[in-house]
Amino acid sequence: MSFKHLCGNGHTLKSAVTPNHSLELHRLSVCGVNAQKDVEIGESVRGEDVYIVQSGCGEINDNLMELLIMINACKIASASRVTAVIPCFPYARQDKKDKSRAPISAKLVANMLSVSGADHIITMDLHASQIQGFFDIPVDNLYAEPAVLKWIKENIPEWKNCTIVSPDAGGAKRVTSIADRLNVDFALIHKERKKANEVDRMVLVGDVKDRVAILVDDMADTCGTVCHAVDKLISAGAVKVYAILTHGIFSGPAISRINNACFEAVVVTNTIPQEEKMKHCPKIQVIDISMILAEAIRRTHNGESVSYLFSHVPL
C-alpha cells in the first residue's frame, strides 16, 4: 500500500521524507464557489494511505472547513486511511471552560475531525497535551524541543551561561525540560491579568543577572506577554534576551511590539508560514520543522515508532 500526501492552502511540506525516501506530493484542486469550498481530487486514492497537511493559521475557519471537506472527500473515495497533519492545532487555547458559558472549542474541533473521517492526527506542541484525550482516534503530538535545542547550541555562543525563562507559570514544565537538557538554570515570570490579552503585573522568579535569557513558549499571539517579559528581564540585569516560540501567530500589534522590544532575535518554527512577517520584522528567525513532520509521516506509514522524534531531530 503506497501513500499520498495532499496539501491544502494553509500549509505545505517542502522537504523530502528522508534522503532515501522521497515524498510523493499532490495538491488538491480547491476553489471557492459562492464562499463555499469545492474540493476535487485529481486522481484515485482508493486503498491509499492519505496524509493531508493543513495548519490552523491565516483564515483559520476557512482552512479548517477545507481540511474537513478534504478528509471527507478522501474517505468517501475509499481511501484506506486518512491522516490529518495539523502543525498548529486550531482553537487549542480554548481547551477548558475558564468562565461561565464559555465554549470548549478544542473539543468541538476534535469532534469535527473525527466525524469527517480522520483516522489519525499528527500535530505539534499542543497548547495543552490533554487535548489528545479529546479524540477517540490516535494523536501524535510532536515536540519542537529537539529542534530548539539544536538552534540554541548552533546560534547562541554564550548558551552555557544562559537562563531559560518561562513567560508564565503554565510553561514551567516545558522550560525545565529544556534547561535540564542544556544543564543550565531556569526562571519563570508570574503574571497577573486584568482581562484576556492584557497583562497587569509581572514578577520574576529566578536569577538572570549578567546572563543571556532565553524566553521559551509554545505560541505568541499579540506578543504582549513576551514584550513585557523582555522589559522585566532587561531590568533584572539580563545582557541579552532571545525569544523562542513554536507557533508565531503574530496578530494585531505583534510585529510593531517586537520591533520596539529589546530582543536579540525572536525565533519561531514554520508551523505557521512566516515569510510575510519576516519582511516587516528583521528580528524574526525561523526553525524549519518540515523534516520532523515528514519523518513522522514516513514512520507512521511504515508502522515504526514515532517516539524517537520526541528527543531527536531527523538528519
PDB file of C-alpha atoms in Angstrom:
ATOM      1  CA  MET A   1       0.000   0.000   0.000  1.00  0.00           C
ATOM      2  CA  SER A   2       1.521   3.311  -1.063  1.00  0.00           C
ATOM      3  CA  PHE A   3       0.775   6.697   0.425  1.00  0.00           C
ATOM      4  CA  LYS A   4      -0.184  10.085  -0.913  1.00  0.00           C
ATOM      5  CA  HIS A   5       0.336  13.468   0.659  1.00  0.00           C
ATOM      6  CA  LEU A   6      -2.150  16.232  -0.066  1.00  0.00           C
ATOM      7  CA  CYS A   7      -1.652  19.893   0.811  1.00  0.00           C
ATOM      8  CA  GLY A   8      -4.386  22.398   1.499  1.00  0.00           C
ATOM      9  CA  ASN A   9      -3.946  26.122   1.002  1.00  0.00           C
ATOM     10  CA  GLY A  10      -2.856  26.721   4.580  1.00  0.00           C
ATOM     11  CA  HIS A  11       0.424  24.810   4.708  1.00  0.00           C
ATOM     12  CA  THR A  12       2.931  22.954   2.559  1.00  0.00           C
ATOM     13  CA  LEU A  13       5.564  20.404   3.446  1.00  0.00           C
ATOM     14  CA  LYS A  14       8.666  21.299   1.443  1.00  0.00           C
ATOM     15  CA  SER A  15      11.261  18.654   2.249  1.00  0.00           C
ATOM     16  CA  ALA A  16      11.558  15.002   1.350  1.00  0.00           C
ATOM     17  CA  VAL A  17      10.848  12.397   3.989  1.00  0.00           C
ATOM     18  CA  THR A  18      14.485  11.302   4.217  1.00  0.00           C
ATOM     19  CA  PRO A  19      17.354  11.413   1.715  1.00  0.00           C
ATOM     20  CA  ASN A  20      16.492   7.822   0.761  1.00  0.00           C
ATOM     21  CA  HIS A  21      12.682   8.087   0.845  1.00  0.00           C
ATOM     22  CA  SER A  22      11.107  10.648  -1.451  1.00  0.00           C
ATOM     23  CA  LEU A  23       7.677  12.027  -0.652  1.00  0.00           C
ATOM     24  CA  GLU A  24       5.028  11.813  -3.353  1.00  0.00           C
ATOM     25  CA  LEU A  25       3.349  15.220  -3.267  1.00  0.00           C
ATOM     26  CA  HIS A  26      -0.078  16.019  -4.684  1.00  0.00           C
ATOM     27  CA  ARG A  27      -2.126  19.207  -4.479  1.00  0.00           C
ATOM     28  CA  LEU A  28      -5.870  19.100  -4.370  1.00  0.00           C
ATOM     29  CA  SER A  29      -7.930  21.342  -6.582  1.00  0.00           C
ATOM     30  CA  VAL A  30      -9.722  23.610  -4.095  1.00  0.00           C
ATOM     31  CA  CYS A  31     -11.756  26.575  -5.240  1.00  0.00           C
ATOM     32  CA  GLY A  32     -14.354  28.823  -3.661  1.00  0.00           C
ATOM     33  CA  VAL A  33     -17.833  28.820  -5.165  1.00  0.00           C
ATOM     34  CA  ASN A  34     -20.174  31.375  -3.598  1.00  0.00           C
ATOM     35  CA  ALA A  35     -17.929  31.360  -0.495  1.00  0.00           C
ATOM     36  CA  GLN A  36     -18.173  27.556  -0.360  1.00  0.00           C
ATOM     37  CA  LYS A  37     -15.267  25.131  -0.659  1.00  0.00           C
ATOM     38  CA  ASP A  38     -15.391  22.896  -3.714  1.00  0.00           C
ATOM     39  CA  VAL A  39     -12.868  20.038  -3.472  1.00  0.00           C
ATOM     40  CA  GLU A  40     -11.916  17.757  -6.327  1.00  0.00           C
ATOM     41  CA  ILE A  41      -9.272  15.023  -6.021  1.00  0.00           C
ATOM     42  CA  GLY A  42      -7.479  14.744  -9.338  1.00  0.00           C
ATOM     43  CA  GLU A  43      -6.599  11.047  -9.132  1.00  0.00           C
ATOM     44  CA  SER A  44      -7.604   7.803  -7.457  1.00  0.00           C
ATOM     45  CA  VAL A  45      -6.970   7.396  -3.733  1.00  0.00           C
ATOM     46  CA  ARG A  46      -8.749   4.042  -3.422  1.00  0.00           C
ATOM     47  CA  GLY A  47      -6.905   1.861  -0.921  1.00  0.00           C
ATOM     48  CA  GLU A  48      -4.245   4.537  -0.357  1.00  0.00           C
ATOM     49  CA  ASP A  49      -2.725   5.861   2.871  1.00  0.00           C
ATOM     50  CA  VAL A  50      -3.505   9.597   2.584  1.00  0.00           C
ATOM     51  CA  TYR A  51      -1.853  12.419   4.545  1.00  0.00           C
ATOM     52  CA  ILE A  52      -3.429  15.865   4.385  1.00  0.00           C
ATOM     53  CA  VAL A  53      -1.295  18.776   5.617  1.00  0.00           C
ATOM     54  CA  GLN A  54      -3.229  21.837   6.739  1.00  0.00           C
ATOM     55  CA  SER A  55      -2.151  24.183   9.521  1.00  0.00           C
ATOM     56  CA  GLY A  56      -4.573  26.144  11.701  1.00  0.00           C
ATOM     57  CA  CYS A  57      -3.401  29.599  10.646  1.00  0.00           C
ATOM     58  CA  GLY A  58      -4.375  32.513   8.442  1.00  0.00           C
ATOM     59  CA  GLU A  59      -8.069  32.256   7.668  1.00  0.00           C
ATOM     60  CA  ILE A  60      -8.483  29.630  10.363  1.00  0.00           C
ATOM     61  CA  ASN A  61     -12.152  28.838   9.829  1.00  0.00           C
ATOM     62  CA  ASP A  62     -11.774  28.614   6.030  1.00  0.00           C
ATOM     63  CA  ASN A  63      -8.739  26.351   6.356  1.00  0.00           C
ATOM     64  CA  LEU A  64     -10.431  24.160   8.965  1.00  0.00           C
ATOM     65  CA  MET A  65     -13.535  23.757   6.807  1.00  0.00           C
ATOM     66  CA  GLU A  66     -11.331  22.983   3.803  1.00  0.00           C
ATOM     67  CA  LEU A  67      -9.493  20.319   5.804  1.00  0.00           C
ATOM     68  CA  LEU A  68     -12.740  18.677   6.922  1.00  0.00           C
ATOM     69  CA  ILE A  69     -14.068  18.576   3.357  1.00  0.00           C
ATOM     70  CA  MET A  70     -10.747  17.193   2.068  1.00  0.00           C
ATOM     71  CA  ILE A  71     -10.783  14.422   4.695  1.00  0.00           C
ATOM     72  CA  ASN A  72     -14.366  13.532   3.848  1.00  0.00           C
ATOM     73  CA  ALA A  73     -13.681  13.606   0.099  1.00  0.00           C
ATOM     74  CA  CYS A  74     -10.796  11.139   0.530  1.00  0.00           C
ATOM     75  CA  LYS A  75     -12.780   8.922   2.880  1.00  0.00           C
ATOM     76  CA  ILE A  76     -15.774   8.529   0.595  1.00  0.00           C
ATOM     77  CA  ALA A  77     -13.348   7.955  -2.315  1.00  0.00           C
ATOM     78  CA  SER A  78     -12.374   4.734  -0.473  1.00  0.00           C
ATOM     79  CA  ALA A  79      -9.005   5.822   0.927  1.00  0.00           C
ATOM     80  CA  SER A  80      -7.645   3.144   3.248  1.00  0.00           C
ATOM     81  CA  ARG A  81      -6.554   5.592   5.968  1.00  0.00           C
ATOM     82  CA  VAL A  82      -6.667   9.392   6.183  1.00  0.00           C
ATOM     83  CA  THR A  83      -4.232  11.212   8.475  1.00  0.00           C
ATOM     84  CA  ALA A  84      -4.613  14.928   9.151  1.00  0.00           C
ATOM     85  CA  VAL A  85      -1.220  16.608   9.674  1.00  0.00           C
ATOM     86  CA  ILE A  86      -2.042  19.825  11.567  1.00  0.00           C
ATOM     87  CA  PRO A  87       1.199  21.558  12.605  1.00  0.00           C
ATOM     88  CA  CYS A  88      -0.668  24.266  14.541  1.00  0.00           C
ATOM     89  CA  PHE A  89      -3.884  22.902  16.037  1.00  0.00           C
ATOM     90  CA  PRO A  90      -6.738  25.439  15.667  1.00  0.00           C
ATOM     91  CA  TYR A  91      -8.568  26.684  18.787  1.00  0.00           C
ATOM     92  CA  ALA A  92      -6.042  24.866  21.008  1.00  0.00           C
ATOM     93  CA  ARG A  93      -6.179  27.609  23.653  1.00  0.00           C
ATOM     94  CA  GLN A  94      -9.905  27.070  24.178  1.00  0.00           C
ATOM     95  CA  ASP A  95      -9.339  23.723  25.878  1.00  0.00           C
ATOM     96  CA  LYS A  96     -11.306  24.316  29.078  1.00  0.00           C
ATOM     97  CA  LYS A  97     -14.282  26.219  30.411  1.00  0.00           C
ATOM     98  CA  ASP A  98     -12.491  29.056  32.202  1.00  0.00           C
ATOM     99  CA  LYS A  99     -15.564  31.274  32.646  1.00  0.00           C
ATOM    100  CA  SER A 100     -19.335  30.955  32.600  1.00  0.00           C
ATOM    101  CA  ARG A 101     -20.945  29.952  29.323  1.00  0.00           C
ATOM    102  CA  ALA A 102     -17.580  29.668  27.531  1.00  0.00           C
ATOM    103  CA  PRO A 103     -17.171  27.064  24.756  1.00  0.00           C
ATOM    104  CA  ILE A 104     -14.577  24.287  24.759  1.00  0.00           C
ATOM    105  CA  SER A 105     -13.757  24.832  21.102  1.00  0.00           C
ATOM    106  CA  ALA A 106     -10.765  22.461  21.008  1.00  0.00           C
ATOM    107  CA  LYS A 107     -13.117  19.585  21.853  1.00  0.00           C
ATOM    108  CA  LEU A 108     -15.514  20.729  19.130  1.00  0.00           C
ATOM    109  CA  VAL A 109     -12.684  20.737  16.559  1.00  0.00           C
ATOM    110  CA  ALA A 110     -11.688  17.235  17.723  1.00  0.00           C
ATOM    111  CA  ASN A 111     -15.251  16.012  17.219  1.00  0.00           C
ATOM    112  CA  MET A 112     -15.438  17.593  13.763  1.00  0.00           C
ATOM    113  CA  LEU A 113     -12.203  15.944  12.650  1.00  0.00           C
ATOM    114  CA  SER A 114     -13.370  12.547  13.897  1.00  0.00           C
ATOM    115  CA  VAL A 115     -16.815  12.838  12.293  1.00  0.00           C
ATOM    116  CA  SER A 116     -15.315  13.965   8.956  1.00  0.00           C
ATOM    117  CA  GLY A 117     -13.484  10.621   8.788  1.00  0.00           C
ATOM    118  CA  ALA A 118      -9.927  11.257  10.016  1.00  0.00           C
ATOM    119  CA  ASP A 119      -8.249   8.060  11.259  1.00  0.00           C
ATOM    120  CA  HIS A 120      -5.157   9.664  12.792  1.00  0.00           C
ATOM    121  CA  ILE A 121      -3.914  13.141  13.774  1.00  0.00           C
ATOM    122  CA  ILE A 122      -0.322  14.412  13.708  1.00  0.00           C
ATOM    123  CA  THR A 123       0.244  17.806  15.334  1.00  0.00           C
ATOM    124  CA  MET A 124       2.994  19.746  17.116  1.00  0.00           C
ATOM    125  CA  ASP A 125       3.299  21.338  20.574  1.00  0.00           C
ATOM    126  CA  LEU A 126      -0.341  21.336  21.600  1.00  0.00           C
ATOM    127  CA  HIS A 127      -1.144  24.230  23.937  1.00  0.00           C
ATOM    128  CA  ALA A 128      -2.392  21.625  26.402  1.00  0.00           C
ATOM    129  CA  SER A 129      -1.320  17.992  25.984  1.00  0.00           C
ATOM    130  CA  GLN A 130      -4.673  16.886  27.403  1.00  0.00           C
ATOM    131  CA  ILE A 131      -6.278  17.835  24.056  1.00  0.00           C
ATOM    132  CA  GLN A 132      -5.103  14.394  22.888  1.00  0.00           C
ATOM    133  CA  GLY A 133      -7.762  12.986  25.214  1.00  0.00           C
ATOM    134  CA  PHE A 134     -10.494  14.832  23.303  1.00  0.00           C
ATOM    135  CA  PHE A 135     -10.021  12.336  20.453  1.00  0.00           C
ATOM    136  CA  ASP A 136     -11.075   8.706  20.208  1.00  0.00           C
ATOM    137  CA  ILE A 137      -8.530   8.235  17.386  1.00  0.00           C
ATOM    138  CA  PRO A 138      -4.715   8.142  17.727  1.00  0.00           C
ATOM    139  CA  VAL A 139      -2.998  11.537  18.106  1.00  0.00           C
ATOM    140  CA  ASP A 140       0.774  12.054  17.772  1.00  0.00           C
ATOM    141  CA  ASN A 141       1.769  15.297  19.492  1.00  0.00           C
ATOM    142  CA  LEU A 142       5.292  16.026  18.224  1.00  0.00           C
ATOM    143  CA  TYR A 143       7.667  18.383  20.032  1.00  0.00           C
ATOM    144  CA  ALA A 144       9.747  21.242  18.652  1.00  0.00           C
ATOM    145  CA  GLU A 145      12.121  20.884  21.632  1.00  0.00           C
ATOM    146  CA  PRO A 146      14.869  18.888  19.812  1.00  0.00           C
ATOM    147  CA  ALA A 147      14.970  21.485  17.018  1.00  0.00           C
ATOM    148  CA  VAL A 148      15.004  24.304  19.607  1.00  0.00           C
ATOM    149  CA  LEU A 149      17.943  22.738  21.471  1.00  0.00           C
ATOM    150  CA  LYS A 150      19.858  22.366  18.208  1.00  0.00           C
ATOM    151  CA  TRP A 151      19.202  26.025  17.293  1.00  0.00           C
ATOM    152  CA  ILE A 152      20.340  27.268  20.721  1.00  0.00           C
ATOM    153  CA  LYS A 153      23.630  25.347  20.556  1.00  0.00           C
ATOM    154  CA  GLU A 154      24.352  26.455  16.989  1.00  0.00           C
ATOM    155  CA  ASN A 155      23.306  30.115  17.197  1.00  0.00           C
ATOM    156  CA  ILE A 156      23.901  31.353  20.767  1.00  0.00           C
ATOM    157  CA  PRO A 157      27.655  31.280  21.562  1.00  0.00           C
ATOM    158  CA  GLU A 158      27.022  32.039  25.266  1.00  0.00           C
ATOM    159  CA  TRP A 159      24.394  29.304  25.710  1.00  0.00           C
ATOM    160  CA  LYS A 160      26.313  27.669  28.584  1.00  0.00           C
ATOM    161  CA  ASN A 161      25.845  30.895  30.582  1.00  0.00           C
ATOM    162  CA  CYS A 162      22.132  31.304  29.908  1.00  0.00           C
ATOM    163  CA  THR A 163      18.903  31.053  31.833  1.00  0.00           C
ATOM    164  CA  ILE A 164      15.827  29.512  30.224  1.00  0.00           C
ATOM    165  CA  VAL A 165      12.777  31.575  31.166  1.00  0.00           C
ATOM    166  CA  SER A 166       9.080  30.772  31.014  1.00  0.00           C
ATOM    167  CA  PRO A 167       6.897  33.883  30.489  1.00  0.00           C
ATOM    168  CA  ASP A 168       4.140  32.269  32.597  1.00  0.00           C
ATOM    169  CA  ALA A 169       3.700  29.530  35.166  1.00  0.00           C
ATOM    170  CA  GLY A 170       1.891  27.294  32.671  1.00  0.00           C
ATOM    171  CA  GLY A 171       5.053  26.823  30.610  1.00  0.00           C
ATOM    172  CA  ALA A 172       7.244  25.811  33.565  1.00  0.00           C
ATOM    173  CA  LYS A 173       7.321  22.128  32.593  1.00  0.00           C
ATOM    174  CA  ARG A 174       8.441  22.933  29.032  1.00  0.00           C
ATOM    175  CA  VAL A 175      11.175  25.280  30.285  1.00  0.00           C
ATOM    176  CA  THR A 176      12.549  22.924  32.951  1.00  0.00           C
ATOM    177  CA  SER A 177      12.818  20.145  30.356  1.00  0.00           C
ATOM    178  CA  ILE A 178      14.947  22.344  28.063  1.00  0.00           C
ATOM    179  CA  ALA A 179      17.028  23.691  30.973  1.00  0.00           C
ATOM    180  CA  ASP A 180      17.746  20.147  32.201  1.00  0.00           C
ATOM    181  CA  ARG A 181      18.901  19.008  28.761  1.00  0.00           C
ATOM    182  CA  LEU A 182      21.179  22.044  28.434  1.00  0.00           C
ATOM    183  CA  ASN A 183      22.280  21.757  32.081  1.00  0.00           C
ATOM    184  CA  VAL A 184      21.549  25.448  32.756  1.00  0.00           C
ATOM    185  CA  ASP A 185      19.346  27.371  35.209  1.00  0.00           C
ATOM    186  CA  PHE A 186      15.728  28.269  34.629  1.00  0.00           C
ATOM    187  CA  ALA A 187      13.395  31.004  35.811  1.00  0.00           C
ATOM    188  CA  LEU A 188       9.756  31.885  35.374  1.00  0.00           C
ATOM    189  CA  ILE A 189       7.652  35.011  35.301  1.00  0.00           C
ATOM    190  CA  HIS A 190       4.414  35.102  37.247  1.00  0.00           C
ATOM    191  CA  LYS A 191       1.875  37.299  35.502  1.00  0.00           C
ATOM    192  CA  GLU A 192      -1.452  38.651  36.643  1.00  0.00           C
ATOM    193  CA  ARG A 193      -4.042  39.568  34.035  1.00  0.00           C
ATOM    194  CA  LYS A 194      -6.801  42.147  34.301  1.00  0.00           C
ATOM    195  CA  LYS A 195      -8.512  40.597  31.291  1.00  0.00           C
ATOM    196  CA  ALA A 196      -7.668  38.410  28.276  1.00  0.00           C
ATOM    197  CA  ASN A 197      -4.597  39.536  26.279  1.00  0.00           C
ATOM    198  CA  GLU A 198      -3.814  42.304  28.806  1.00  0.00           C
ATOM    199  CA  VAL A 199      -1.121  41.744  31.437  1.00  0.00           C
ATOM    200  CA  ASP A 200      -1.347  43.728  34.670  1.00  0.00           C
ATOM    201  CA  ARG A 201       1.805  42.852  36.660  1.00  0.00           C
ATOM    202  CA  MET A 202       4.829  40.548  36.308  1.00  0.00           C
ATOM    203  CA  VAL A 203       7.101  39.057  38.971  1.00  0.00           C
ATOM    204  CA  LEU A 204      10.394  37.340  38.030  1.00  0.00           C
ATOM    205  CA  VAL A 205      11.237  34.186  39.990  1.00  0.00           C
ATOM    206  CA  GLY A 206      14.897  33.282  39.386  1.00  0.00           C
ATOM    207  CA  ASP A 207      18.210  34.949  38.568  1.00  0.00           C
ATOM    208  CA  VAL A 208      19.158  36.354  35.151  1.00  0.00           C
ATOM    209  CA  LYS A 209      21.745  38.960  36.201  1.00  0.00           C
ATOM    210  CA  ASP A 210      24.702  39.118  33.749  1.00  0.00           C
ATOM    211  CA  ARG A 211      23.292  36.178  31.784  1.00  0.00           C
ATOM    212  CA  VAL A 212      21.698  35.508  28.442  1.00  0.00           C
ATOM    213  CA  ALA A 213      17.962  34.980  28.941  1.00  0.00           C
ATOM    214  CA  ILE A 214      16.045  32.720  26.555  1.00  0.00           C
ATOM    215  CA  LEU A 215      12.265  33.067  26.723  1.00  0.00           C
ATOM    216  CA  VAL A 216      10.533  29.853  25.655  1.00  0.00           C
ATOM    217  CA  ASP A 217       6.808  29.491  24.988  1.00  0.00           C
ATOM    218  CA  ASP A 218       4.523  27.422  22.780  1.00  0.00           C
ATOM    219  CA  MET A 219       2.833  30.326  20.989  1.00  0.00           C
ATOM    220  CA  ALA A 220       2.727  34.109  20.734  1.00  0.00           C
ATOM    221  CA  ASP A 221      -0.354  35.949  19.522  1.00  0.00           C
ATOM    222  CA  THR A 222      -0.315  39.709  20.203  1.00  0.00           C
ATOM    223  CA  CYS A 223       3.123  39.372  21.900  1.00  0.00           C
ATOM    224  CA  GLY A 224       2.050  41.484  24.879  1.00  0.00           C
ATOM    225  CA  THR A 225       3.329  38.885  27.364  1.00  0.00           C
ATOM    226  CA  VAL A 226       6.770  38.291  25.801  1.00  0.00           C
ATOM    227  CA  CYS A 227       7.367  42.025  25.259  1.00  0.00           C
ATOM    228  CA  HIS A 228       6.507  42.757  28.911  1.00  0.00           C
ATOM    229  CA  ALA A 229       8.751  39.840  29.865  1.00  0.00           C
ATOM    230  CA  VAL A 230      11.769  41.156  27.921  1.00  0.00           C
ATOM    231  CA  ASP A 231      11.486  44.505  29.722  1.00  0.00           C
ATOM    232  CA  LYS A 232      11.359  42.674  33.052  1.00  0.00           C
ATOM    233  CA  LEU A 233      14.431  40.586  32.178  1.00  0.00           C
ATOM    234  CA  ILE A 234      16.483  43.570  30.973  1.00  0.00           C
ATOM    235  CA  SER A 235      15.636  45.473  34.167  1.00  0.00           C
ATOM    236  CA  ALA A 236      16.700  42.387  36.180  1.00  0.00           C
ATOM    237  CA  GLY A 237      20.177  42.514  34.600  1.00  0.00           C
ATOM    238  CA  ALA A 238      19.993  40.151  31.585  1.00  0.00           C
ATOM    239  CA  VAL A 239      22.645  41.033  28.979  1.00  0.00           C
ATOM    240  CA  LYS A 240      20.729  39.605  26.001  1.00  0.00           C
ATOM    241  CA  VAL A 241      17.208  38.250  25.553  1.00  0.00           C
ATOM    242  CA  TYR A 242      16.087  35.751  22.919  1.00  0.00           C
ATOM    243  CA  ALA A 243      12.524  34.510  22.457  1.00  0.00           C
ATOM    244  CA  ILE A 244      11.872  31.027  21.076  1.00  0.00           C
ATOM    245  CA  LEU A 245       8.237  30.272  20.209  1.00  0.00           C
ATOM    246  CA  THR A 246       6.814  27.212  18.470  1.00  0.00           C
ATOM    247  CA  HIS A 247       3.781  28.902  16.914  1.00  0.00           C
ATOM    248  CA  GLY A 248       4.244  32.531  15.853  1.00  0.00           C
ATOM    249  CA  ILE A 249       0.692  33.766  15.282  1.00  0.00           C
ATOM    250  CA  PHE A 250       1.686  37.465  15.430  1.00  0.00           C
ATOM    251  CA  SER A 251      -1.719  39.122  15.168  1.00  0.00           C
ATOM    252  CA  GLY A 252      -2.647  42.757  15.716  1.00  0.00           C
ATOM    253  CA  PRO A 253       0.212  44.905  17.066  1.00  0.00           C
ATOM    254  CA  ALA A 254       2.612  41.948  17.483  1.00  0.00           C
ATOM    255  CA  ILE A 255       5.134  42.940  14.787  1.00  0.00           C
ATOM    256  CA  SER A 256       5.445  46.561  15.934  1.00  0.00           C
ATOM    257  CA  ARG A 257       5.831  45.398  19.540  1.00  0.00           C
ATOM    258  CA  ILE A 258       8.668  43.027  18.589  1.00  0.00           C
ATOM    259  CA  ASN A 259      10.402  45.746  16.554  1.00  0.00           C
ATOM    260  CA  ASN A 260      10.276  48.112  19.553  1.00  0.00           C
ATOM    261  CA  ALA A 261      11.361  45.491  22.128  1.00  0.00           C
ATOM    262  CA  CYS A 262      14.950  44.680  23.147  1.00  0.00           C
ATOM    263  CA  PHE A 263      15.131  41.208  21.593  1.00  0.00           C
ATOM    264  CA  GLU A 264      18.311  39.868  20.034  1.00  0.00           C
ATOM    265  CA  ALA A 265      16.078  37.578  17.986  1.00  0.00           C
ATOM    266  CA  VAL A 266      12.572  36.137  18.010  1.00  0.00           C
ATOM    267  CA  VAL A 267      12.778  32.538  16.815  1.00  0.00           C
ATOM    268  CA  VAL A 268       9.688  30.672  15.608  1.00  0.00           C
ATOM    269  CA  THR A 269       9.067  27.440  13.741  1.00  0.00           C
ATOM    270  CA  ASN A 270       7.313  27.318  10.379  1.00  0.00           C
ATOM    271  CA  THR A 271       4.221  25.522  11.679  1.00  0.00           C
ATOM    272  CA  ILE A 272       2.734  28.844  10.516  1.00  0.00           C
ATOM    273  CA  PRO A 273       4.213  30.436   7.344  1.00  0.00           C
ATOM    274  CA  GLN A 274       6.337  33.444   8.352  1.00  0.00           C
ATOM    275  CA  GLU A 275       7.574  34.850   5.034  1.00  0.00           C
ATOM    276  CA  GLU A 276       5.392  37.980   5.138  1.00  0.00           C
ATOM    277  CA  LYS A 277       6.107  38.651   8.821  1.00  0.00           C
ATOM    278  CA  MET A 278       9.868  38.381   8.257  1.00  0.00           C
ATOM    279  CA  LYS A 279       9.700  41.145   5.629  1.00  0.00           C
ATOM    280  CA  HIS A 280       8.377  43.572   8.256  1.00  0.00           C
ATOM    281  CA  CYS A 281      10.446  42.354  11.213  1.00  0.00           C
ATOM    282  CA  PRO A 282      14.169  41.538  10.770  1.00  0.00           C
ATOM    283  CA  LYS A 283      14.331  40.106  14.311  1.00  0.00           C
ATOM    284  CA  ILE A 284      12.211  37.092  13.347  1.00  0.00           C
ATOM    285  CA  GLN A 285      14.153  33.922  12.529  1.00  0.00           C
ATOM    286  CA  VAL A 286      12.650  30.576  11.522  1.00  0.00           C
ATOM    287  CA  ILE A 287      13.423  26.980  12.516  1.00  0.00           C
ATOM    288  CA  ASP A 288      12.335  24.579   9.777  1.00  0.00           C
ATOM    289  CA  ILE A 289      10.374  21.664  11.283  1.00  0.00           C
ATOM    290  CA  SER A 290       9.212  20.156   7.980  1.00  0.00           C
ATOM    291  CA  MET A 291      11.728  17.307   8.333  1.00  0.00           C
ATOM    292  CA  ILE A 292      10.213  16.339  11.704  1.00  0.00           C
ATOM    293  CA  LEU A 293       6.713  16.169  10.206  1.00  0.00           C
ATOM    294  CA  ALA A 294       7.997  14.336   7.116  1.00  0.00           C
ATOM    295  CA  GLU A 295       9.804  11.737   9.232  1.00  0.00           C
ATOM    296  CA  ALA A 296       6.666  11.320  11.375  1.00  0.00           C
ATOM    297  CA  ILE A 297       4.670  10.640   8.188  1.00  0.00           C
ATOM    298  CA  ARG A 298       7.240   8.091   6.998  1.00  0.00           C
ATOM    299  CA  ARG A 299       7.361   6.314  10.352  1.00  0.00           C
ATOM    300  CA  THR A 300       3.572   6.276  10.684  1.00  0.00           C
ATOM    301  CA  HIS A 301       3.127   4.865   7.191  1.00  0.00           C
ATOM    302  CA  ASN A 302       5.737   2.140   7.789  1.00  0.00           C
ATOM    303  CA  GLY A 303       4.419   1.256  11.246  1.00  0.00           C
ATOM    304  CA  GLU A 304       7.573   2.422  13.036  1.00  0.00           C
ATOM    305  CA  SER A 305       7.868   4.126  16.417  1.00  0.00           C
ATOM    306  CA  VAL A 306       7.437   7.922  16.416  1.00  0.00           C
ATOM    307  CA  SER A 307       8.806   8.412  19.950  1.00  0.00           C
ATOM    308  CA  TYR A 308      12.346   8.767  18.538  1.00  0.00           C
ATOM    309  CA  LEU A 309      11.312  12.219  17.289  1.00  0.00           C
ATOM    310  CA  PHE A 310      10.463  13.389  20.823  1.00  0.00           C
ATOM    311  CA  SER A 311      14.180  13.711  21.587  1.00  0.00           C
ATOM    312  CA  HIS A 312      15.977  13.737  18.210  1.00  0.00           C
ATOM    313  CA  VAL A 313      15.980  15.850  15.065  1.00  0.00           C
ATOM    314  CA  PRO A 314      15.946  13.682  11.905  1.00  0.00           C
ATOM    315  CA  LEU A 315      19.032  14.127   9.739  1.00  0.00           C
TER     316      LEU A 315
END
